[in-house]
CSV table of C-alpha atoms in Angstrom, one decimal:
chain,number,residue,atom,x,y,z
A,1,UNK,CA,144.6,111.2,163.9
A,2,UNK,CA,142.0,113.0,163.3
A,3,UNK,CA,142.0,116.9,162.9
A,4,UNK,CA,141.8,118.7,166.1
A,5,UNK,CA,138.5,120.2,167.8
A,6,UNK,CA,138.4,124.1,167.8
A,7,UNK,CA,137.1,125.9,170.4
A,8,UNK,CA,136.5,128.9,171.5
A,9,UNK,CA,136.9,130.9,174.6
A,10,UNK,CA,134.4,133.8,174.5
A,11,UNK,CA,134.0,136.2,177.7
A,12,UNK,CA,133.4,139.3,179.3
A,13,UNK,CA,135.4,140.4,182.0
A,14,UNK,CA,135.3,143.6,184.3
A,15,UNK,CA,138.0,143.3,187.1
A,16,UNK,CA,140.1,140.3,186.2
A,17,UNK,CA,138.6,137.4,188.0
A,18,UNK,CA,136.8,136.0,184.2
A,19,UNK,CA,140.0,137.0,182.3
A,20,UNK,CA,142.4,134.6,184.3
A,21,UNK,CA,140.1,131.5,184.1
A,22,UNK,CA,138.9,132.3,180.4
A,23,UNK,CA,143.2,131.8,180.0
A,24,UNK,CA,143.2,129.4,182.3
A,25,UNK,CA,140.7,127.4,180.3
A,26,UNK,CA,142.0,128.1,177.1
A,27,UNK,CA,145.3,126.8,178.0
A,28,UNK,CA,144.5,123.4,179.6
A,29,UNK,CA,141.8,123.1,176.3
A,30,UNK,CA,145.1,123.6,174.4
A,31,UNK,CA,147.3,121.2,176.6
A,32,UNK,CA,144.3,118.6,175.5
A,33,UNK,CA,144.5,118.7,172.0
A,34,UNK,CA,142.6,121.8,170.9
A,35,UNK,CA,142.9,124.6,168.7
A,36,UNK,CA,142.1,127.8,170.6
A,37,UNK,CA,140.3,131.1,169.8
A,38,UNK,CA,140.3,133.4,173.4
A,39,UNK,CA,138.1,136.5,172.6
A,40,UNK,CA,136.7,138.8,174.7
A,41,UNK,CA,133.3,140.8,173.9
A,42,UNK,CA,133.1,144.4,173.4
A,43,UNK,CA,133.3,146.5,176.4
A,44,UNK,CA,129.4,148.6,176.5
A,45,UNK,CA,130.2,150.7,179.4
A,46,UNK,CA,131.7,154.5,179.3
A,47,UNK,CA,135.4,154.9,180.0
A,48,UNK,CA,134.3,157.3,183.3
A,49,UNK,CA,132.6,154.0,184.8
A,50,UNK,CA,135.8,152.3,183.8
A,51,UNK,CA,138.1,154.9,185.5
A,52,UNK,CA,136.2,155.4,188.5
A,53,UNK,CA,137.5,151.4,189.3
A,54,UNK,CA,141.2,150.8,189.3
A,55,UNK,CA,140.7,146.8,189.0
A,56,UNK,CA,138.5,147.8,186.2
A,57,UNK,CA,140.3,150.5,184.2
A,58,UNK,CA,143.9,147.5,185.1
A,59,UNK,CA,141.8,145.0,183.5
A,60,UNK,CA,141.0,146.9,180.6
A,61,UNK,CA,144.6,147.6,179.9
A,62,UNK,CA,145.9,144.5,180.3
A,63,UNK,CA,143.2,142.8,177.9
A,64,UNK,CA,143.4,145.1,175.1
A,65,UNK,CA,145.1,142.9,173.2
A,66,UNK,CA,142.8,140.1,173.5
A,67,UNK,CA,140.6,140.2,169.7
A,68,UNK,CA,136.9,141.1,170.4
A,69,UNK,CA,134.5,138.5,169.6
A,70,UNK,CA,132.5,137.9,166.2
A,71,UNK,CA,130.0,135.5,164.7
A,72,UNK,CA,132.6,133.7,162.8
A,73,UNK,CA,134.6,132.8,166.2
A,74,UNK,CA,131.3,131.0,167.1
A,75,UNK,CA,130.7,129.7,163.7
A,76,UNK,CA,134.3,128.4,163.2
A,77,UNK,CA,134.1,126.6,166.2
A,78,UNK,CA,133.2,122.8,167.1
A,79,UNK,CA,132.7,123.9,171.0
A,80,UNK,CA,132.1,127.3,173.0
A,81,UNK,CA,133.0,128.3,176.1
A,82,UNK,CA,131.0,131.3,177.1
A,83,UNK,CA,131.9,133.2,180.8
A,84,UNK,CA,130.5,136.4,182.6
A,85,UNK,CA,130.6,137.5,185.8
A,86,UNK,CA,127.1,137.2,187.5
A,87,UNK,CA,124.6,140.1,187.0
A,88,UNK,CA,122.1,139.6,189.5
A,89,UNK,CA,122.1,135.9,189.0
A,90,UNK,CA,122.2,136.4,185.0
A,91,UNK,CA,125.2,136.8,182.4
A,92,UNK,CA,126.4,140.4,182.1
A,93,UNK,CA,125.0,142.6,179.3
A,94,UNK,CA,127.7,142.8,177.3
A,95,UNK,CA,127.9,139.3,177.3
A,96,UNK,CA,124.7,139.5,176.1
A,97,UNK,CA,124.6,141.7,173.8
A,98,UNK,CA,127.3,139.6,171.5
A,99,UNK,CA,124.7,136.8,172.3
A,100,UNK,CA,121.9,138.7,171.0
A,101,UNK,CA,124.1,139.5,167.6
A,102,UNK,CA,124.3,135.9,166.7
A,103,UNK,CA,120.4,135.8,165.0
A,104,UNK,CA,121.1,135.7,161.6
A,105,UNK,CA,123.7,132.7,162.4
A,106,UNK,CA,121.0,130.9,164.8
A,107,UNK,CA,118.7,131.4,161.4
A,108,UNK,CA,121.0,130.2,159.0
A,109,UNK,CA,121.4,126.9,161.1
A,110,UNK,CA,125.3,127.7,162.1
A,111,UNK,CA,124.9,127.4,165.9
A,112,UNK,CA,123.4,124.0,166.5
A,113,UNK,CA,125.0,120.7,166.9
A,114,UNK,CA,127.8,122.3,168.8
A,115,UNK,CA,129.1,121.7,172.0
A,116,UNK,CA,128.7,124.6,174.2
A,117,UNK,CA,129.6,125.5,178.1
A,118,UNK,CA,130.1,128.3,180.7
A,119,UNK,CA,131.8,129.7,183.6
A,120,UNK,CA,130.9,132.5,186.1
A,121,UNK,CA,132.3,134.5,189.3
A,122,UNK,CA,130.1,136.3,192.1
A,123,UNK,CA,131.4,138.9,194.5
A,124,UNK,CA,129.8,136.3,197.4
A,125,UNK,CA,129.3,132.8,198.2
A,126,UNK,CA,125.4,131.9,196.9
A,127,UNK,CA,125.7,135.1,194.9
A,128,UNK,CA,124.1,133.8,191.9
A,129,UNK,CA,126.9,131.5,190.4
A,130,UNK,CA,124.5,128.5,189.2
A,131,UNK,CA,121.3,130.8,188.2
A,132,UNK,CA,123.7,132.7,186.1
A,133,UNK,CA,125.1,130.0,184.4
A,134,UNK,CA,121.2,128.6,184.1
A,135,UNK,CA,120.2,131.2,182.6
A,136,UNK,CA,123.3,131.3,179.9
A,137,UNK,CA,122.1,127.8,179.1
A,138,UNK,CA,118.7,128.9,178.1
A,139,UNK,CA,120.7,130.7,174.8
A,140,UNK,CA,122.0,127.2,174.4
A,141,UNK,CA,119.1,125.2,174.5
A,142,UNK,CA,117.6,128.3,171.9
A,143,UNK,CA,120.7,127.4,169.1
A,144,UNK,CA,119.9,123.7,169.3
A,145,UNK,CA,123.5,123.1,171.0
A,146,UNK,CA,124.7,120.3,172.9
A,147,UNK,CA,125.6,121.1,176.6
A,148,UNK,CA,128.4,119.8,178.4
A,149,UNK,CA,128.5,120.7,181.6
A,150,UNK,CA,131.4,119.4,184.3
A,151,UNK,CA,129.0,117.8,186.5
A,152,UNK,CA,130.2,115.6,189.4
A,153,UNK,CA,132.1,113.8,186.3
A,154,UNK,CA,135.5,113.8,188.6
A,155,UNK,CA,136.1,114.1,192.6
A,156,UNK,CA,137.2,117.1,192.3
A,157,UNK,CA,134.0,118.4,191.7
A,158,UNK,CA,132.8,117.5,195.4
A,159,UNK,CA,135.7,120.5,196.1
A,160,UNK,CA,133.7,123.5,194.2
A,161,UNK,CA,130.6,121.8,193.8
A,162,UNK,CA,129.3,123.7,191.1
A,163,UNK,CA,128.0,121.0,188.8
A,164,UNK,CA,127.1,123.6,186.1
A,165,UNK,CA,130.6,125.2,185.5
A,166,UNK,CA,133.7,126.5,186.7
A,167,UNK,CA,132.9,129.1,189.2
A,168,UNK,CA,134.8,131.7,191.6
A,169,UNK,CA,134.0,133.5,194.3
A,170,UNK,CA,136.2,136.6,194.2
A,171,UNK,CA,135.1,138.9,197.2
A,172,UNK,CA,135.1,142.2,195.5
A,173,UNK,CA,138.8,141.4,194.1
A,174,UNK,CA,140.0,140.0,197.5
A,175,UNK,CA,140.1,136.5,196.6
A,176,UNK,CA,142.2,135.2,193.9
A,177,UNK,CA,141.1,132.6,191.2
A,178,UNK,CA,142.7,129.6,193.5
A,179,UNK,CA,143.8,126.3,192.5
A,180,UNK,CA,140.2,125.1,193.2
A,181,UNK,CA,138.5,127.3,190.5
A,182,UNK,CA,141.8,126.2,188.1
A,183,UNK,CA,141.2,122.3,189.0
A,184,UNK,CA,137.8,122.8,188.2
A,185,UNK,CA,139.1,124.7,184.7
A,186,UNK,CA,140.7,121.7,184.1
A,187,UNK,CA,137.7,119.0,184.6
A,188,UNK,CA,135.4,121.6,182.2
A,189,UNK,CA,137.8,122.3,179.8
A,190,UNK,CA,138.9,118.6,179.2
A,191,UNK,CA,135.3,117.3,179.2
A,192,UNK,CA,134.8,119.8,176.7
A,193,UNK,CA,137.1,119.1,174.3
A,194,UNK,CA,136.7,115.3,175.4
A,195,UNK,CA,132.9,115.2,173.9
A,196,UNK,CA,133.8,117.7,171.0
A,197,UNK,CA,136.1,115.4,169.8
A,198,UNK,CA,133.9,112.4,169.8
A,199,UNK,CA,131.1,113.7,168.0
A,200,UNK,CA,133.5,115.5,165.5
A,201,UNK,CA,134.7,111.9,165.1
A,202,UNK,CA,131.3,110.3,164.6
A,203,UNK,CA,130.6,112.9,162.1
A,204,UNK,CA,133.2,112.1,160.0
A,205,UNK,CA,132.6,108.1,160.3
């Protein structure tokens, strides 16, 4: 046996919705084989904005915990999992600001050859799930990372049919994350680790 694939879980979350699928991808990439970093990105907006939410100020609470994300959690890492809620069909800024911290490791060559993926949520249906993830990839393509999306790899696919990630639609905090968006959790998290491993193994052949 070889030595397990590490991956990290790297996400922003506002309300809740991308908190309980980062876990929820994090644990199935765990029940897979993998070695798991979940960090969450540092929070850019003023505690007023925070307070004047409840979901958002509940979140906040109940993440502290969770270790804020650095360079090395991406450098570490054989694959990447990146969420955000969508932001007018693009990743949130704090999401992108962590991204946009990561230059002197995309100059030094530490990013590429890594497997990397993504996972959104929209307040509506068509609310800019795939763009946002789209537009994630284009950071992707920028390291020189390999992407591994879910596609329609598994049936279950043909159920949330978001062939670029897992993806919610949580009506402003009335719709759970369901057992659709945590099937779909499942299919990503496992093709992840699935390729990781492969090409981990083929590097050490």
């Amino acid at each position: 046996m070889g030595e397990p694939v590490k991956l990290s879980v790297i996400y922003y979350s506002a309300t809740g919705t991308i908190s309980e699928i980062a876990n929820e991808l994090a644990a199935q990439a765990e029940s897979a084989g993998a070695q798991v970093r979940l960090r969450k990105v540092r929070e850019l907006a003023p505690d007023e904005a925070i307070d004047a939410n409840p979901a958002w100020r509940a979140n906040a609470d109940a993440t502290a915990g969770v270790p804020e994300a650095v360079a090395d959690d991406v450098v570490w890492a054989d694959a990447v999992i990146f969420g955000s809620p969508t932001r007018f069909g693009n990743v949130s800024s704090q999401l992108k600001q962590f991204l946009d911290t990561l230059g002197g490791q995309w100059a030094q060559g530490e990013l590429a050859d890594k497997v990397y993926s993504g996972f959104t949520s929209s307040a509506t249906l068509h609310g800019g799930q795939e763009s946002t993830l789209l537009a994630l990839y284009n950071t992707i393509h920028h390291f020189g990372g390999i992407l591994v999306a879910p596609g329609f790899t598994d049936g279950s696919k043909f159920v949330d049919g978001n062939p670029y990630g897992t993806s919610h639609v949580d009506g402003q905090g009335q719709f759970k994350v369901d057992e659709t968006a945590r099937t779909a959790a499942a299919v990503q998290a496992k093709r992840v680790v699935s390729v990781a491993s492969a090409l981990k193994a083929a590097g050490a052949a």
